[in-house]
Amino acid sequence: MSASPCPRSDELLVALQAKGPSEDLSRHAEGCLDCSDLLLVHQQLAFDARELAAEQPSFDARALWWMARLEGREERARRATWTIHLCERLGLAFALGLLLLGFQWQGPALLRWMLQVLDGPSSLVDSHGAFTAFILVTLAVAALGLADSHSET
């Protein structure tokens, strides 16, 4: 662009915004540096505007609303089941704690019982029947709790 603007650049700008430059104004723009720059910039901006309008995706408002409601419902379900998952994990920890307490309380008797079972045919209900039942139930609860907590993650 030159230091002093072309006196016809405003006329060209109005013509470009309206319906297009006249033949006389187009010939002037070919020879004038300021007007040719203005015409080039206008053509590029018009091209970019058409390109952007063609690329803009159309969104269905109902689909967006449905997705937002679904995400909200999933978040509410996560918050509602949080206490259930916490209680499951606390129950599992409690069962494992009872198992460890049982091992500490009846550890030697458990080892004798295991050796008897491994040595030969034996009934699961022996002189330590209540303890055996306690150990088996605690192990079953712990195994089910571990399997359930791993299947959800």
PDB file of C-alpha atoms in Angstrom:
ATOM      1  CA  MET A   1       0.000   0.000   0.000  1.00  0.00           C
ATOM      2  CA  SER A   2       1.174   3.493  -0.722  1.00  0.00           C
ATOM      3  CA  ALA A   3       1.604   6.315   1.787  1.00  0.00           C
ATOM      4  CA  SER A   4      -1.454   8.218   0.494  1.00  0.00           C
ATOM      5  CA  PRO A   5      -4.547   6.040  -0.031  1.00  0.00           C
ATOM      6  CA  CYS A   6      -6.328   5.957  -3.358  1.00  0.00           C
ATOM      7  CA  PRO A   7      -9.365   8.285  -3.453  1.00  0.00           C
ATOM      8  CA  ARG A   8     -11.414   5.540  -5.156  1.00  0.00           C
ATOM      9  CA  SER A   9     -10.688   2.842  -2.490  1.00  0.00           C
ATOM     10  CA  ASP A  10     -13.791   3.815  -0.481  1.00  0.00           C
ATOM     11  CA  GLU A  11     -15.900   3.626  -3.643  1.00  0.00           C
ATOM     12  CA  LEU A  12     -14.431   0.188  -4.398  1.00  0.00           C
ATOM     13  CA  LEU A  13     -15.139  -1.032  -0.856  1.00  0.00           C
ATOM     14  CA  VAL A  14     -18.788   0.062  -1.050  1.00  0.00           C
ATOM     15  CA  ALA A  15     -19.133  -1.598  -4.456  1.00  0.00           C
ATOM     16  CA  LEU A  16     -17.601  -4.850  -3.187  1.00  0.00           C
ATOM     17  CA  GLN A  17     -19.999  -4.950  -0.248  1.00  0.00           C
ATOM     18  CA  ALA A  18     -22.997  -4.210  -2.463  1.00  0.00           C
ATOM     19  CA  LYS A  19     -23.041  -6.130  -5.740  1.00  0.00           C
ATOM     20  CA  GLY A  20     -19.547  -5.929  -7.122  1.00  0.00           C
ATOM     21  CA  PRO A  21     -17.433  -3.244  -8.789  1.00  0.00           C
ATOM     22  CA  SER A  22     -18.419  -1.708 -12.096  1.00  0.00           C
ATOM     23  CA  GLU A  23     -16.329  -2.289 -15.209  1.00  0.00           C
ATOM     24  CA  ASP A  24     -14.675   1.099 -14.869  1.00  0.00           C
ATOM     25  CA  LEU A  25     -13.839   0.453 -11.185  1.00  0.00           C
ATOM     26  CA  SER A  26     -12.459  -3.020 -12.022  1.00  0.00           C
ATOM     27  CA  ARG A  27     -10.135  -1.539 -14.646  1.00  0.00           C
ATOM     28  CA  HIS A  28      -9.010   1.058 -12.115  1.00  0.00           C
ATOM     29  CA  ALA A  29      -8.322  -1.700  -9.491  1.00  0.00           C
ATOM     30  CA  GLU A  30      -6.097  -3.550 -11.974  1.00  0.00           C
ATOM     31  CA  GLY A  31      -3.832  -0.533 -12.314  1.00  0.00           C
ATOM     32  CA  CYS A  32      -3.992   0.916  -8.768  1.00  0.00           C
ATOM     33  CA  LEU A  33      -1.858  -0.781  -6.099  1.00  0.00           C
ATOM     34  CA  ASP A  34      -4.135   0.190  -3.190  1.00  0.00           C
ATOM     35  CA  CYS A  35      -7.325  -0.904  -4.922  1.00  0.00           C
ATOM     36  CA  SER A  36      -5.809  -4.173  -6.166  1.00  0.00           C
ATOM     37  CA  ASP A  37      -4.699  -4.990  -2.592  1.00  0.00           C
ATOM     38  CA  LEU A  38      -8.186  -4.182  -1.313  1.00  0.00           C
ATOM     39  CA  LEU A  39      -9.754  -6.375  -3.994  1.00  0.00           C
ATOM     40  CA  LEU A  40      -7.342  -9.245  -3.256  1.00  0.00           C
ATOM     41  CA  VAL A  41      -8.021  -9.101   0.502  1.00  0.00           C
ATOM     42  CA  HIS A  42     -11.783  -8.953  -0.080  1.00  0.00           C
ATOM     43  CA  GLN A  43     -11.682 -11.973  -2.413  1.00  0.00           C
ATOM     44  CA  GLN A  44      -9.596 -13.990   0.074  1.00  0.00           C
ATOM     45  CA  LEU A  45     -11.890 -13.135   2.981  1.00  0.00           C
ATOM     46  CA  ALA A  46     -14.968 -14.037   0.930  1.00  0.00           C
ATOM     47  CA  PHE A  47     -13.350 -17.362  -0.040  1.00  0.00           C
ATOM     48  CA  ASP A  48     -12.455 -18.122   3.586  1.00  0.00           C
ATOM     49  CA  ALA A  49     -15.999 -17.272   4.714  1.00  0.00           C
ATOM     50  CA  ARG A  50     -17.501 -19.678   2.152  1.00  0.00           C
ATOM     51  CA  GLU A  51     -15.034 -22.405   3.144  1.00  0.00           C
ATOM     52  CA  LEU A  52     -15.791 -22.027   6.856  1.00  0.00           C
ATOM     53  CA  ALA A  53     -19.522 -22.056   6.225  1.00  0.00           C
ATOM     54  CA  ALA A  54     -19.160 -25.316   4.294  1.00  0.00           C
ATOM     55  CA  GLU A  55     -17.031 -26.960   7.020  1.00  0.00           C
ATOM     56  CA  GLN A  56     -19.239 -26.013   9.946  1.00  0.00           C
ATOM     57  CA  PRO A  57     -20.939 -29.157  11.259  1.00  0.00           C
ATOM     58  CA  SER A  58     -24.627 -29.094  11.994  1.00  0.00           C
ATOM     59  CA  PHE A  59     -25.585 -30.285  15.464  1.00  0.00           C
ATOM     60  CA  ASP A  60     -28.905 -31.753  16.372  1.00  0.00           C
ATOM     61  CA  ALA A  61     -30.101 -30.032  19.531  1.00  0.00           C
ATOM     62  CA  ARG A  62     -32.105 -33.084  20.616  1.00  0.00           C
ATOM     63  CA  ALA A  63     -29.053 -35.340  20.380  1.00  0.00           C
ATOM     64  CA  LEU A  64     -26.936 -32.891  22.390  1.00  0.00           C
ATOM     65  CA  TRP A  65     -29.672 -32.617  25.024  1.00  0.00           C
ATOM     66  CA  TRP A  66     -30.001 -36.396  25.218  1.00  0.00           C
ATOM     67  CA  MET A  67     -26.227 -36.853  25.622  1.00  0.00           C
ATOM     68  CA  ALA A  68     -26.083 -34.215  28.362  1.00  0.00           C
ATOM     69  CA  ARG A  69     -28.926 -35.896  30.237  1.00  0.00           C
ATOM     70  CA  LEU A  70     -27.273 -39.300  29.850  1.00  0.00           C
ATOM     71  CA  GLU A  71     -23.969 -38.007  31.241  1.00  0.00           C
ATOM     72  CA  GLY A  72     -25.804 -36.425  34.158  1.00  0.00           C
ATOM     73  CA  ARG A  73     -27.650 -39.664  34.864  1.00  0.00           C
ATOM     74  CA  GLU A  74     -24.399 -41.647  34.813  1.00  0.00           C
ATOM     75  CA  GLU A  75     -22.772 -39.190  37.222  1.00  0.00           C
ATOM     76  CA  ARG A  76     -25.735 -39.394  39.613  1.00  0.00           C
ATOM     77  CA  ALA A  77     -25.579 -43.198  39.482  1.00  0.00           C
ATOM     78  CA  ARG A  78     -21.853 -43.106  40.288  1.00  0.00           C
ATOM     79  CA  ARG A  79     -22.491 -40.843  43.265  1.00  0.00           C
ATOM     80  CA  ALA A  80     -25.398 -42.987  44.471  1.00  0.00           C
ATOM     81  CA  THR A  81     -23.437 -46.258  44.360  1.00  0.00           C
ATOM     82  CA  TRP A  82     -20.300 -44.827  45.950  1.00  0.00           C
ATOM     83  CA  THR A  83     -21.447 -45.719  49.468  1.00  0.00           C
ATOM     84  CA  ILE A  84     -22.357 -49.234  48.354  1.00  0.00           C
ATOM     85  CA  HIS A  85     -18.864 -49.791  46.967  1.00  0.00           C
ATOM     86  CA  LEU A  86     -17.355 -48.348  50.132  1.00  0.00           C
ATOM     87  CA  CYS A  87     -19.415 -50.731  52.298  1.00  0.00           C
ATOM     88  CA  GLU A  88     -18.384 -53.676  50.110  1.00  0.00           C
ATOM     89  CA  ARG A  89     -14.730 -52.847  50.558  1.00  0.00           C
ATOM     90  CA  LEU A  90     -15.141 -52.294  54.304  1.00  0.00           C
ATOM     91  CA  GLY A  91     -16.926 -55.658  54.567  1.00  0.00           C
ATOM     92  CA  LEU A  92     -14.107 -57.330  52.687  1.00  0.00           C
ATOM     93  CA  ALA A  93     -11.526 -55.716  54.951  1.00  0.00           C
ATOM     94  CA  PHE A  94     -13.525 -56.801  57.997  1.00  0.00           C
ATOM     95  CA  ALA A  95     -13.753 -60.390  56.719  1.00  0.00           C
ATOM     96  CA  LEU A  96     -10.024 -60.488  56.068  1.00  0.00           C
ATOM     97  CA  GLY A  97      -9.399 -59.025  59.524  1.00  0.00           C
ATOM     98  CA  LEU A  98     -11.529 -61.752  61.074  1.00  0.00           C
ATOM     99  CA  LEU A  99      -9.622 -64.336  59.097  1.00  0.00           C
ATOM    100  CA  LEU A 100      -6.308 -63.004  60.364  1.00  0.00           C
ATOM    101  CA  LEU A 101      -7.668 -62.879  63.910  1.00  0.00           C
ATOM    102  CA  GLY A 102      -8.821 -66.469  63.543  1.00  0.00           C
ATOM    103  CA  PHE A 103      -5.376 -67.488  62.307  1.00  0.00           C
ATOM    104  CA  GLN A 104      -3.768 -65.809  65.278  1.00  0.00           C
ATOM    105  CA  TRP A 105      -6.277 -67.294  67.693  1.00  0.00           C
ATOM    106  CA  GLN A 106      -6.307 -70.852  66.353  1.00  0.00           C
ATOM    107  CA  GLY A 107      -3.178 -70.953  64.207  1.00  0.00           C
ATOM    108  CA  PRO A 108      -1.576 -74.079  65.706  1.00  0.00           C
ATOM    109  CA  ALA A 109      -4.884 -75.964  65.657  1.00  0.00           C
ATOM    110  CA  LEU A 110      -5.397 -74.937  62.023  1.00  0.00           C
ATOM    111  CA  LEU A 111      -1.958 -76.211  61.092  1.00  0.00           C
ATOM    112  CA  ARG A 112      -2.671 -79.573  62.824  1.00  0.00           C
ATOM    113  CA  TRP A 113      -6.013 -79.780  61.031  1.00  0.00           C
ATOM    114  CA  MET A 114      -4.387 -79.016  57.664  1.00  0.00           C
ATOM    115  CA  LEU A 115      -1.780 -81.683  58.262  1.00  0.00           C
ATOM    116  CA  GLN A 116      -4.514 -84.199  59.131  1.00  0.00           C
ATOM    117  CA  VAL A 117      -6.383 -83.338  55.924  1.00  0.00           C
ATOM    118  CA  LEU A 118      -3.206 -83.648  53.848  1.00  0.00           C
ATOM    119  CA  ASP A 119      -2.153 -86.912  55.524  1.00  0.00           C
ATOM    120  CA  GLY A 120      -5.205 -88.889  54.607  1.00  0.00           C
ATOM    121  CA  PRO A 121      -8.919 -88.983  54.133  1.00  0.00           C
ATOM    122  CA  SER A 122     -10.576 -86.928  56.786  1.00  0.00           C
ATOM    123  CA  SER A 123     -13.833 -85.230  57.374  1.00  0.00           C
ATOM    124  CA  LEU A 124     -13.975 -81.454  57.255  1.00  0.00           C
ATOM    125  CA  VAL A 125     -15.928 -81.573  60.498  1.00  0.00           C
ATOM    126  CA  ASP A 126     -13.596 -82.757  63.209  1.00  0.00           C
ATOM    127  CA  SER A 127     -12.930 -81.705  66.765  1.00  0.00           C
ATOM    128  CA  HIS A 128     -12.536 -78.119  65.509  1.00  0.00           C
ATOM    129  CA  GLY A 129     -15.796 -78.098  63.517  1.00  0.00           C
ATOM    130  CA  ALA A 130     -16.842 -74.579  64.424  1.00  0.00           C
ATOM    131  CA  PHE A 131     -13.428 -73.200  63.622  1.00  0.00           C
ATOM    132  CA  THR A 132     -13.360 -75.051  60.297  1.00  0.00           C
ATOM    133  CA  ALA A 133     -16.759 -73.642  59.358  1.00  0.00           C
ATOM    134  CA  PHE A 134     -15.613 -70.151  60.372  1.00  0.00           C
ATOM    135  CA  ILE A 135     -12.481 -70.398  58.220  1.00  0.00           C
ATOM    136  CA  LEU A 136     -14.362 -71.753  55.189  1.00  0.00           C
ATOM    137  CA  VAL A 137     -17.110 -69.110  55.358  1.00  0.00           C
ATOM    138  CA  THR A 138     -14.577 -66.299  55.828  1.00  0.00           C
ATOM    139  CA  LEU A 139     -12.531 -67.519  52.865  1.00  0.00           C
ATOM    140  CA  ALA A 140     -15.662 -67.777  50.711  1.00  0.00           C
ATOM    141  CA  VAL A 141     -16.778 -64.228  51.608  1.00  0.00           C
ATOM    142  CA  ALA A 142     -13.290 -62.859  50.956  1.00  0.00           C
ATOM    143  CA  ALA A 143     -13.049 -64.646  47.587  1.00  0.00           C
ATOM    144  CA  LEU A 144     -16.494 -63.426  46.495  1.00  0.00           C
ATOM    145  CA  GLY A 145     -15.678 -59.879  47.584  1.00  0.00           C
ATOM    146  CA  LEU A 146     -12.393 -59.874  45.682  1.00  0.00           C
ATOM    147  CA  ALA A 147     -14.008 -61.321  42.554  1.00  0.00           C
ATOM    148  CA  ASP A 148     -16.845 -58.781  42.680  1.00  0.00           C
ATOM    149  CA  SER A 149     -14.570 -55.780  43.237  1.00  0.00           C
ATOM    150  CA  HIS A 150     -12.294 -56.812  40.360  1.00  0.00           C
ATOM    151  CA  SER A 151     -15.175 -57.407  37.944  1.00  0.00           C
ATOM    152  CA  GLU A 152     -16.413 -53.782  38.320  1.00  0.00           C
ATOM    153  CA  THR A 153     -13.071 -52.082  37.654  1.00  0.00           C
TER     154      THR A 153
END
